[in-house]
Structures are given as C-alpha cells and as structure tokens.
C-alpha cells in the first residue's frame, strides 16, 4: 500500500515543488565542490605553518621559536608524563567549569525565555556578566577564593554562563508558536510541552551556544590557570614564559589548540550531529 | 455543543468577524465555506480556545478536540509515528501503546511504511495526512478541520472522506469543516454555512443539494 501511495505522491504537484530547494544556486556543494573547499582549508593551514617558519627566520628565536623547534619541544614534553598530567588537570577543570556554567546558563535561559518578568530581572546580571572583562572576573575570584582548582573552575563557569544563557533564551523566544498552539489543542501537559516542543526547539541554538561557550571556556581556563593556579596547561605555559623557554612556550600553545580540536571534533560535532539529525532532510 | 453569540473579532483595526452567531449540535457536521481571508480559520481558532472573542460569547462544551490545521503543523524533530503518538501520550497512553495506536492510524491514512520519516522527508499531502491521523487518533468529540484535503488527489481525498465519515459515525463526533470546495462540503456536511465577502454568515439551505451544486457549477462554469 505504501508503494502505491508513494507513487501517487510522486506525481509532480505544486505543493511538492517545495522539496526541490535552491538547486543551482551554488550553495549545495557536490562532492567535487566539497573536496575543493577542503583543499582550500588545507592550504590555509599550510599558509600558517609557512608564515610561521618564515617569521621565525627573521625574528629573534628568544621571542619566536620555529615550527621545528616547537615540534622538538613538544616531543620532549610528550615523552615524559608532565604533558599528559597537565592536560588532564586542565581538561578536568574545563569540563567541570563548563558543565556547571553551561547547565546553569541553559536553565536560567529557559526560565527567562518562558517568563518575561524574570527576563527583565536577569537583564542587569546578564549585562554585568557579558560586559565585565574575563581578567577582572579572574582577579576577583582569586581575591575571594585564593589560588587553586576551585577558583579556576569558578572562573570558567562564570565566564561561560552568560553566553549560554543568552543563546538558550533566544532559542526559547524563537520557539514556533504554532507548534505551541498545537500542543495546547491536544492538551499536552507541561512535561510533554517541554520534551516535545520546547527542548527540541531550543536544542539547536543551545548547541550553538555550547560551541561558543566551549571556545570561551578554553580561553577562560587558560587565563585562570595563568593567574590563579599552580598546575595545568596555562600554568605550565606561564612558567615556560618566566623561564624564557621559548620553544616550550609555543609547544604549550600547540597543546592548547590540539585540546580544542579534540573537544570540537570528538565531542561538539558528534553531539550536534546526533541532536540535529532530523534536519538532515531539510539541508 | 458549540455556540457563537454575536461574536466579533478584530486584529488591530481590522474587523474580521462581525457579530457572528450560530450553533452546532452534538454530532453535527457543519461545513464553513467562503473566500480567502474572510475569517474561516479565525472561527476555528475561537472554537479551539486559541483566541478569545473581543465581543460576544463563544461557548464550547469541554471535550477532546482534534484539529487539522490549515498547514500540517508537525513537530519537525519527530517522526511521523511520534507526531501522531504525542497527543495520545498527552491523554495518558504509555509510549508503547501510543505508538502502536499511531501506527494503526498512519496505516489508515495510507502511510504505512512511512512511520519513521521525519516531516521534512514527506510531501505536502503526506504531511497533511499525518496531521489528519493525529487528529483522528485522539478520538475527538469535536473535530476541527481547516481545508484538510488540500494537496491531495481525488482518489485519496475520496478514501479519506469515507474514513472521516466512518469515524464520525463511530464517535458521534461534532465536525466543523472549513473548505473551499463546495462539492466536498456537500458530500459530508449536514449543514453549510457561508461566510460572504461582506462578512455575513449565511446558512445555505441543503434540502436540495443537487440545486446547490448546480448553482455552484454555474458560478465556476465561466472558468471552465
Ligand atoms: N493573528 C493575526 N493577526 C493579525 N491578523 C490576522 C491574524 N489572524 C488572521 N488575521 C486576519 O484576519 C483575516 C481572516 O483570516 P483567516 O485566517 O481567518 O482567513 P481564512 O478565511 O481562513 O482565509 P483562507 O481561506 O485564506 O485560509 C485576514 O485578513 C487576516 O489577515
Ligand atoms: Mg484559513
């Protein structure tokens, strides 16, 4: 029965034209277009390395280590246990701080999106949170809690929170009211409105917010570790700086970028792909 | 069952409904016809309680409603099956129960095999049928339909009309049915209400349906 129906539906009709999309508008990349774009991406990466190498020839090596020197320093770091220990310390702080900050921001964002009065009430907090420089938050947190793990996580959470809040709230406000009406007609209880309409509708902007927040979180954790910790990648970086171990300094920068790449490709993208699977058909 | 008493509705400065009065008895099938933009959807939204009248009174006996919206209004992130199942879960069915009922209803609107498609993967007519399955599945006492069979070919429309008639007979459902197609209305409706371009609501006498149909055909004949 399904097949006869499908056949019937495949007769071209006005309404069916909507599925065909903007063909030939140049937006849809074929396999060839995609490969070409990938090539350009790789070329950009190579350009960074080449530029770095060229600069390192002319600039004082105490200021700028060459890519090769950096790679050697990185190899030395990686052969011992320090690198991995510091990375784990930083990663743990990042994950906990990010999780707490993002969860709090998302929760407050949902609440504020649903309730205009709370939205107004939170507005000054949001403004302060987004306006105050990260380094000021870090310094104040040090003042309040001293150096250490908790301070770093606190800083990360606080810096991440407003971004997550704003994105989630925007998502709630952008919820399709027609779907909400549908939910009311069919008498969805609160729980069902949340799981069927609000949460999936918010998931996409919230995930975009999480991506942003993660980027901010990595910067925040490094900043916090430079200032307020005696361990972690940020601290190691700052120590290399004090001892003028330039290749090591750059090696830590590379470690940070690698850390970010792992988070992005190992965590953020798969989560996004899974959560937004239903969109595939639209694209 | 449904009572409109001198109902007026404005959207900003635009008066859409002007002192509309009518009643629909339990189990009655009432069709509303009228040109585009005259306020047909607005009447359905008033019945569903989605908007309130600015003047006059709308009384609807509290009952389970099914609403086939003018556009399918499906949850884009849920499959066809879960779209039909969601209102059933709102009625207290377990997830498994709801899905099995939903699958039955999808089969009845000739969508067996498409249970796991997302709305973006369905054609306009198929999505509309999911919306119809969703409205029928809740076993509504009041069924509101806003041009439910647009986007569908004649055979499919005929088979869905039969399904609709059976459902109505089984449940004693009250139906308010908005359509542009007078012939469809004549086939289904006990009563026919016409919203005129002058924004009056007029009851069309249906004792001689053939005459009504002839008059309608005469009106569109110049177009043929
Ligand atoms: N939410 C709204 N805000 C402002 N104006 C509205 C709103 N809903 C409807 N209208 C106006 O009310 C009028 C009637 O709209 P309605 O949707 O009821 O028409 P309709 O008879 O269903 O038309 P169609 O056959 O094209 O669906 C239109 O002029 C429309 O612009
Ligand atoms: Mg309408």
CSV table of N, CA and C in Angstrom, one decimal, chain A residues 23-161:
chain,number,residue,atom,x,y,z
A,23,UNK,N,18.1,24.7,-6.1
A,23,UNK,CA,19.1,24.0,-7.0
A,23,UNK,C,19.8,24.9,-7.9
A,24,UNK,N,21.1,24.7,-8.1
A,24,UNK,CA,21.9,25.5,-9.0
A,24,UNK,C,22.2,26.9,-8.5
A,25,UNK,N,21.9,27.1,-7.2
A,25,UNK,CA,22.2,28.4,-6.6
A,25,UNK,C,23.6,28.5,-6.1
A,26,UNK,N,24.3,27.4,-6.3
A,26,UNK,CA,25.7,27.4,-5.9
A,26,UNK,C,26.0,27.1,-4.4
A,27,UNK,N,24.9,26.9,-3.7
A,27,UNK,CA,25.0,26.7,-2.2
A,27,UNK,C,25.3,25.3,-1.9
A,28,UNK,N,24.6,24.4,-2.7
A,28,UNK,CA,24.7,23.0,-2.4
A,28,UNK,C,26.0,22.4,-3.0
A,29,UNK,N,27.0,22.0,-2.1
A,29,UNK,CA,28.3,21.6,-2.6
A,29,UNK,C,28.2,20.1,-3.1
A,30,UNK,N,28.5,19.8,-4.3
A,30,UNK,CA,28.6,18.5,-4.8
A,30,UNK,C,29.9,17.9,-4.1
A,31,UNK,N,30.1,16.6,-4.4
A,31,UNK,CA,31.4,16.0,-3.8
A,31,UNK,C,32.6,16.7,-4.3
A,32,UNK,N,32.6,17.2,-5.6
A,32,UNK,CA,33.8,17.9,-6.1
A,32,UNK,C,33.9,19.3,-5.4
A,33,UNK,N,32.8,20.0,-5.3
A,33,UNK,CA,32.9,21.3,-4.6
A,33,UNK,C,33.4,21.2,-3.2
A,34,UNK,N,32.9,20.1,-2.5
A,34,UNK,CA,33.4,19.9,-1.1
A,34,UNK,C,34.8,19.6,-1.1
A,35,UNK,N,35.3,18.8,-2.0
A,35,UNK,CA,36.8,18.5,-2.0
A,35,UNK,C,37.6,19.7,-2.2
A,36,UNK,N,37.1,20.5,-3.2
A,36,UNK,CA,37.9,21.7,-3.5
A,36,UNK,C,37.9,22.7,-2.3
A,37,UNK,N,36.8,22.8,-1.5
A,37,UNK,CA,36.8,23.6,-0.4
A,37,UNK,C,37.7,23.1,0.7
A,38,UNK,N,37.8,21.8,0.8
A,38,UNK,CA,38.7,21.1,1.8
A,38,UNK,C,40.1,21.5,1.5
A,39,UNK,N,40.4,21.4,0.2
A,39,UNK,CA,41.8,21.8,-0.3
A,39,UNK,C,42.1,23.2,0.1
A,40,UNK,N,41.2,24.1,0.0
A,40,UNK,CA,41.5,25.5,0.4
A,40,UNK,C,41.7,25.6,1.9
A,41,UNK,N,41.0,24.8,2.6
A,41,UNK,CA,41.2,24.8,4.1
A,41,UNK,C,42.6,24.3,4.4
A,42,UNK,N,43.0,23.2,3.8
A,42,UNK,CA,44.3,22.7,4.0
A,42,UNK,C,45.4,23.7,3.6
A,43,UNK,N,45.1,24.4,2.5
A,43,UNK,CA,46.1,25.4,2.0
A,43,UNK,C,46.2,26.5,3.1
A,44,UNK,N,45.1,26.9,3.7
A,44,UNK,CA,45.2,27.9,4.8
A,44,UNK,C,46.0,27.5,5.9
A,45,UNK,N,45.9,26.2,6.3
A,45,UNK,CA,46.7,25.6,7.4
A,45,UNK,C,48.1,25.6,7.1
A,46,UNK,N,48.5,25.2,5.8
A,46,UNK,CA,49.8,25.3,5.4
A,46,UNK,C,50.4,26.7,5.4
A,47,UNK,N,49.6,27.6,5.0
A,47,UNK,CA,50.0,29.0,5.0
A,47,UNK,C,50.4,29.5,6.4
A,48,UNK,N,49.7,29.1,7.4
A,48,UNK,CA,50.1,29.4,8.8
A,48,UNK,C,51.5,28.9,9.1
A,49,UNK,N,51.7,27.6,8.8
A,49,UNK,CA,53.0,27.0,9.1
A,49,UNK,C,54.1,27.7,8.3
A,50,UNK,N,53.9,27.9,7.0
A,50,UNK,CA,54.9,28.6,6.2
A,50,UNK,C,55.2,30.0,6.7
A,51,UNK,N,54.1,30.7,7.0
A,51,UNK,CA,54.3,32.1,7.6
A,51,UNK,C,55.1,32.1,8.9
A,52,UNK,N,54.7,31.1,9.7
A,52,UNK,CA,55.4,30.9,11.0
A,52,UNK,C,56.9,30.7,10.8
A,53,UNK,N,57.2,29.7,9.9
A,53,UNK,CA,58.6,29.4,9.6
A,53,UNK,C,59.3,30.6,9.0
A,54,UNK,N,58.7,31.3,8.1
A,54,UNK,CA,59.4,32.5,7.5
A,54,UNK,C,59.7,33.5,8.6
A,55,UNK,N,58.7,33.8,9.4
A,55,UNK,CA,58.9,34.8,10.5
A,55,UNK,C,60.0,34.4,11.5
A,56,UNK,N,60.0,33.1,11.8
A,56,UNK,CA,61.0,32.6,12.8
A,56,UNK,C,62.4,32.7,12.2
A,57,UNK,N,62.6,32.8,10.9
A,57,UNK,CA,63.9,33.0,10.4
A,57,UNK,C,64.4,34.5,10.7
A,58,UNK,N,63.5,35.4,10.6
A,58,UNK,CA,63.9,36.8,10.7
A,58,UNK,C,63.8,37.3,12.2
A,59,UNK,N,62.9,36.7,13.0
A,59,UNK,CA,62.7,37.2,14.3
A,59,UNK,C,63.6,36.5,15.3
A,60,UNK,N,64.0,37.2,16.3
A,60,UNK,CA,64.8,36.7,17.4
A,60,UNK,C,64.3,35.4,18.0
A,61,UNK,N,65.0,34.3,18.0
A,61,UNK,CA,64.5,33.0,18.4
A,61,UNK,C,64.1,33.0,19.9
A,62,UNK,N,64.5,34.0,20.7
A,62,UNK,CA,64.1,34.1,22.1
A,62,UNK,C,62.6,34.5,22.1
A,63,UNK,N,62.2,35.1,21.1
A,63,UNK,CA,60.8,35.6,21.0
A,63,UNK,C,59.9,34.6,20.3
A,64,UNK,N,60.4,34.1,19.2
A,64,UNK,CA,59.6,33.2,18.3
A,64,UNK,C,60.4,31.9,18.0
A,65,UNK,N,59.9,30.8,18.5
A,65,UNK,CA,60.5,29.5,18.1
A,65,UNK,C,60.0,29.1,16.8
A,66,UNK,N,60.8,28.4,16.0
A,66,UNK,CA,60.4,27.9,14.7
A,66,UNK,C,59.5,26.7,14.9
A,67,UNK,N,58.7,26.4,13.9
A,67,UNK,CA,57.9,25.2,14.0
A,67,UNK,C,58.7,23.9,14.3
A,68,UNK,N,59.9,23.8,13.8
A,68,UNK,CA,60.7,22.6,14.1
A,68,UNK,C,61.1,22.6,15.5
A,69,UNK,N,61.6,23.7,16.0
A,69,UNK,CA,62.0,23.8,17.4
A,69,UNK,C,60.8,23.5,18.3
A,70,UNK,N,59.6,24.0,18.0
A,70,UNK,CA,58.4,23.8,18.7
A,70,UNK,C,58.1,22.3,18.7
A,71,UNK,N,58.2,21.7,17.6
A,71,UNK,CA,57.9,20.3,17.5
A,71,UNK,C,58.8,19.4,18.4
A,72,UNK,N,60.1,19.8,18.4
A,72,UNK,CA,61.0,19.1,19.2
A,72,UNK,C,60.7,19.2,20.7
A,73,UNK,N,60.4,20.5,21.1
A,73,UNK,CA,60.0,20.7,22.5
A,73,UNK,C,58.7,19.9,22.8
A,74,UNK,N,57.8,19.9,21.9
A,74,UNK,CA,56.6,19.2,22.1
A,74,UNK,C,56.9,17.7,22.3
A,75,UNK,N,57.8,17.2,21.4
A,75,UNK,CA,58.2,15.8,21.6
A,75,UNK,C,58.8,15.5,22.9
A,76,UNK,N,59.6,16.4,23.4
A,76,UNK,CA,60.2,16.2,24.7
A,76,UNK,C,59.1,16.2,25.8
A,77,UNK,N,58.2,17.1,25.7
A,77,UNK,CA,57.1,17.2,26.7
A,77,UNK,C,56.3,15.9,26.7
A,78,UNK,N,56.0,15.5,25.4
A,78,UNK,CA,55.1,14.3,25.3
A,78,UNK,C,55.8,13.0,25.7
A,79,UNK,N,57.1,13.0,25.7
A,79,UNK,CA,57.8,11.7,26.1
A,79,UNK,C,57.7,11.5,27.6
A,80,UNK,N,57.7,12.6,28.4
A,80,UNK,CA,57.5,12.5,29.8
A,80,UNK,C,56.0,12.4,30.2
A,81,UNK,N,55.8,12.4,31.5
A,81,UNK,CA,54.4,12.3,31.9
A,81,UNK,C,53.8,13.7,32.1
A,82,UNK,N,54.6,14.8,32.2
A,82,UNK,CA,54.1,16.1,32.6
A,82,UNK,C,53.0,16.6,31.7
A,83,UNK,N,53.3,16.4,30.3
A,83,UNK,CA,52.3,16.9,29.4
A,83,UNK,C,50.9,16.4,29.7
A,84,UNK,N,50.9,15.0,29.8
A,84,UNK,CA,49.6,14.4,29.9
A,84,UNK,C,48.9,14.8,31.3
A,85,UNK,N,49.8,14.8,32.3
A,85,UNK,CA,49.2,15.2,33.6
A,85,UNK,C,48.6,16.6,33.6
A,86,UNK,N,49.4,17.5,33.0
A,86,UNK,CA,48.9,18.9,32.9
A,86,UNK,C,47.6,19.0,32.1
A,87,UNK,N,47.6,18.3,30.9
A,87,UNK,CA,46.4,18.3,30.1
A,87,UNK,C,45.2,17.8,30.8
A,88,UNK,N,45.4,16.7,31.6
A,88,UNK,CA,44.3,16.1,32.3
A,88,UNK,C,43.8,17.1,33.4
A,89,UNK,N,44.7,17.7,34.1
A,89,UNK,CA,44.3,18.7,35.1
A,89,UNK,C,43.5,19.8,34.4
A,90,UNK,N,44.0,20.3,33.3
A,90,UNK,CA,43.2,21.4,32.7
A,90,UNK,C,41.9,20.9,32.1
A,91,UNK,N,41.9,19.8,31.5
A,91,UNK,CA,40.7,19.2,30.9
A,91,UNK,C,39.6,19.0,32.0
A,92,UNK,N,40.0,18.5,33.1
A,92,UNK,CA,39.1,18.3,34.2
A,92,UNK,C,38.5,19.6,34.7
A,93,UNK,N,39.3,20.6,34.9
A,93,UNK,CA,38.8,21.9,35.3
A,93,UNK,C,37.8,22.5,34.2
A,94,UNK,N,38.2,22.4,33.0
A,94,UNK,CA,37.4,22.9,31.9
A,94,UNK,C,36.1,22.2,31.8
A,95,UNK,N,36.1,20.9,31.9
A,95,UNK,CA,34.8,20.1,31.8
A,95,UNK,C,33.9,20.4,32.9
A,96,UNK,N,34.4,20.5,34.1
A,96,UNK,CA,33.6,20.7,35.3
A,96,UNK,C,33.0,22.2,35.2
A,97,UNK,N,34.0,23.1,35.0
A,97,UNK,CA,33.5,24.5,34.9
A,97,UNK,C,32.5,24.8,33.8
A,98,UNK,N,32.8,24.2,32.7
A,98,UNK,CA,31.9,24.3,31.5
A,98,UNK,C,30.6,23.7,31.8
A,99,UNK,N,30.6,22.5,32.3
A,99,UNK,CA,29.3,21.8,32.6
A,99,UNK,C,28.5,22.6,33.6
A,100,UNK,N,29.1,23.1,34.7
A,100,UNK,CA,28.3,23.8,35.6
A,100,UNK,C,27.8,25.1,35.0
A,101,UNK,N,28.7,25.9,34.4
A,101,UNK,CA,28.3,27.2,33.8
A,101,UNK,C,27.3,27.0,32.7
A,102,UNK,N,27.5,26.0,31.9
A,102,UNK,CA,26.6,25.8,30.7
A,102,UNK,C,25.2,25.4,31.2
A,103,UNK,N,25.2,24.5,32.2
A,103,UNK,CA,23.9,24.0,32.7
A,103,UNK,C,23.2,25.1,33.4
A,104,UNK,N,23.9,25.9,34.2
A,104,UNK,CA,23.2,27.0,34.9
A,104,UNK,C,22.7,28.0,33.9
A,105,UNK,N,23.6,28.3,32.9
A,105,UNK,CA,23.2,29.3,31.9
A,105,UNK,C,21.9,28.8,31.1
A,106,UNK,N,22.0,27.5,30.7
A,106,UNK,CA,20.9,27.0,29.9
A,106,UNK,C,19.6,27.0,30.7
A,107,UNK,N,19.7,26.6,32.0
A,107,UNK,CA,18.5,26.5,32.8
A,107,UNK,C,17.9,27.9,33.0
A,108,UNK,N,18.8,28.9,33.4
A,108,UNK,CA,18.3,30.3,33.5
A,108,UNK,C,17.7,30.8,32.2
A,109,UNK,N,18.4,30.4,31.1
A,109,UNK,CA,17.9,30.9,29.8
A,109,UNK,C,16.5,30.4,29.5
A,110,UNK,N,16.2,29.1,29.8
A,110,UNK,CA,14.9,28.5,29.6
A,110,UNK,C,13.9,29.3,30.4
A,111,UNK,N,14.2,29.4,31.7
A,111,UNK,CA,13.3,30.1,32.6
A,111,UNK,C,13.0,31.5,32.2
A,112,UNK,N,14.1,32.2,31.8
A,112,UNK,CA,13.9,33.6,31.4
A,112,UNK,C,13.2,33.7,30.1
A,113,UNK,N,13.4,32.7,29.2
A,113,UNK,CA,12.6,32.8,27.9
A,113,UNK,C,11.1,32.6,28.1
A,114,UNK,N,10.8,31.8,29.2
A,114,UNK,CA,9.4,31.5,29.4
A,114,UNK,C,8.7,32.6,30.2
A,115,UNK,N,9.5,33.3,31.0
A,115,UNK,CA,8.8,34.3,31.9
A,115,UNK,C,9.4,35.7,31.7
A,116,UNK,N,8.7,36.6,31.1
A,116,UNK,CA,9.2,37.9,30.8
A,116,UNK,C,9.7,38.7,32.0
A,117,UNK,N,9.0,38.5,33.1
A,117,UNK,CA,9.4,39.2,34.3
A,117,UNK,C,10.8,38.8,34.8
A,118,UNK,N,11.0,37.5,34.8
A,118,UNK,CA,12.4,37.0,35.2
A,118,UNK,C,13.4,37.5,34.1
A,119,UNK,N,13.0,37.6,32.9
A,119,UNK,CA,13.9,38.0,31.9
A,119,UNK,C,14.4,39.4,32.2
A,120,UNK,N,13.4,40.3,32.5
A,120,UNK,CA,13.8,41.7,32.9
A,120,UNK,C,14.7,41.7,34.2
A,121,UNK,N,14.3,40.8,35.1
A,121,UNK,CA,15.1,40.7,36.3
A,121,UNK,C,16.5,40.3,36.1
A,122,UNK,N,16.7,39.4,35.2
A,122,UNK,CA,18.1,38.9,34.9
A,122,UNK,C,18.9,39.8,34.0
A,123,UNK,N,18.2,40.7,33.4
A,123,UNK,CA,18.9,41.5,32.4
A,123,UNK,C,20.1,42.3,32.9
A,124,UNK,N,20.0,42.9,34.1
A,124,UNK,CA,21.3,43.6,34.6
A,124,UNK,C,22.4,42.6,34.9
A,125,UNK,N,22.0,41.4,35.4
A,125,UNK,CA,23.0,40.3,35.6
A,125,UNK,C,23.7,40.0,34.3
A,126,UNK,N,22.9,39.8,33.3
A,126,UNK,CA,23.4,39.4,32.0
A,126,UNK,C,24.4,40.5,31.5
A,127,UNK,N,23.9,41.8,31.7
A,127,UNK,CA,24.8,42.9,31.2
A,127,UNK,C,26.1,42.9,31.9
A,128,UNK,N,26.1,42.8,33.2
A,128,UNK,CA,27.3,42.8,34.0
A,128,UNK,C,28.2,41.6,33.6
A,129,UNK,N,27.6,40.4,33.5
A,129,UNK,CA,28.3,39.2,33.1
A,129,UNK,C,29.0,39.3,31.8
A,130,UNK,N,28.3,39.9,30.8
A,130,UNK,CA,28.9,40.0,29.5
A,130,UNK,C,29.8,41.1,29.3
A,131,UNK,N,29.7,42.1,30.2
A,131,UNK,CA,30.5,43.3,30.0
A,131,UNK,C,31.8,43.3,30.7
A,132,UNK,N,31.8,42.6,31.9
A,132,UNK,CA,33.0,42.6,32.7
A,132,UNK,C,34.1,41.8,32.1
A,133,UNK,N,35.3,42.3,32.0
A,133,UNK,CA,36.4,41.6,31.3
A,133,UNK,C,36.7,40.3,32.1
A,134,UNK,N,37.0,39.3,31.3
A,134,UNK,CA,37.3,38.0,31.9
A,134,UNK,C,38.4,38.1,33.0
A,135,UNK,N,39.4,38.9,32.7
A,135,UNK,CA,40.5,39.0,33.6
A,135,UNK,C,40.1,39.6,34.9
A,136,UNK,N,39.1,40.5,34.9
A,136,UNK,CA,38.6,41.1,36.1
A,136,UNK,C,37.9,40.0,37.0
A,137,UNK,N,37.1,39.2,36.3
A,137,UNK,CA,36.5,38.1,37.0
A,137,UNK,C,37.5,37.2,37.6
A,138,UNK,N,38.6,36.9,36.9
A,138,UNK,CA,39.7,36.0,37.4
A,138,UNK,C,40.3,36.6,38.6
A,139,UNK,N,40.6,37.9,38.5
A,139,UNK,CA,41.3,38.6,39.7
A,139,UNK,C,40.4,38.6,40.9
A,140,UNK,N,39.1,38.9,40.7
A,140,UNK,CA,38.2,38.9,41.8
A,140,UNK,C,38.1,37.5,42.4
A,141,UNK,N,38.0,36.5,41.6
A,141,UNK,CA,37.8,35.2,42.1
A,141,UNK,C,39.0,34.8,42.9
A,142,UNK,N,40.2,35.2,42.5
A,142,UNK,CA,41.4,34.9,43.2
A,142,UNK,C,41.4,35.6,44.6
A,143,UNK,N,40.9,36.8,44.6
A,143,UNK,CA,40.7,37.5,45.8
A,143,UNK,C,39.8,36.8,46.8
A,144,UNK,N,38.7,36.3,46.2
A,144,UNK,CA,37.7,35.6,47.1
A,144,UNK,C,38.1,34.2,47.5
A,145,UNK,N,38.7,33.4,46.6
A,145,UNK,CA,38.9,32.0,46.9
A,145,UNK,C,40.4,31.6,46.9
A,146,UNK,N,41.3,32.5,46.7
A,146,UNK,CA,42.7,32.2,46.6
A,146,UNK,C,43.0,31.4,45.3
A,147,UNK,N,44.2,30.8,45.3
A,147,UNK,CA,44.6,30.0,44.2
A,147,UNK,C,44.1,28.6,44.2
A,148,UNK,N,44.0,28.0,43.1
A,148,UNK,CA,43.6,26.6,43.1
A,148,UNK,C,42.5,26.1,42.2
A,149,UNK,N,42.2,24.8,42.3
A,149,UNK,CA,41.3,24.2,41.4
A,149,UNK,C,39.9,24.9,41.4
A,150,UNK,N,39.4,25.1,42.6
A,150,UNK,CA,38.0,25.6,42.7
A,150,UNK,C,38.0,27.0,42.0
A,151,UNK,N,38.9,27.8,42.2
A,151,UNK,CA,38.9,29.2,41.7
A,151,UNK,C,38.9,29.1,40.1
A,152,UNK,N,39.7,28.2,39.6
A,152,UNK,CA,39.8,28.1,38.1
A,152,UNK,C,38.4,27.7,37.6
A,153,UNK,N,37.8,26.7,38.2
A,153,UNK,CA,36.5,26.2,37.7
A,153,UNK,C,35.4,27.2,37.9
A,154,UNK,N,35.5,28.0,39.0
A,154,UNK,CA,34.6,29.1,39.2
A,154,UNK,C,34.7,30.1,38.1
A,155,UNK,N,35.9,30.5,37.8
A,155,UNK,CA,36.1,31.5,36.7
A,155,UNK,C,35.5,31.0,35.4
A,156,UNK,N,35.8,29.7,35.1
A,156,UNK,CA,35.3,29.2,33.8
A,156,UNK,C,33.8,29.2,33.8
A,157,UNK,N,33.2,28.7,34.9
A,157,UNK,CA,31.7,28.6,34.9
A,157,UNK,C,31.1,30.0,34.8
A,158,UNK,N,31.7,31.0,35.4
A,158,UNK,CA,31.1,32.3,35.4
A,158,UNK,C,31.3,33.0,34.1
A,159,UNK,N,32.4,32.7,33.4
A,159,UNK,CA,32.6,33.4,32.1
A,159,UNK,C,31.7,32.7,31.0
A,160,UNK,N,31.4,31.4,31.2
A,160,UNK,CA,30.7,30.7,30.2
A,160,UNK,C,29.2,30.9,30.3
A,161,UNK,N,28.8,31.2,31.5
A,161,UNK,CA,27.3,31.2,31.8
A,161,UNK,C,26.5,32.2,31.0
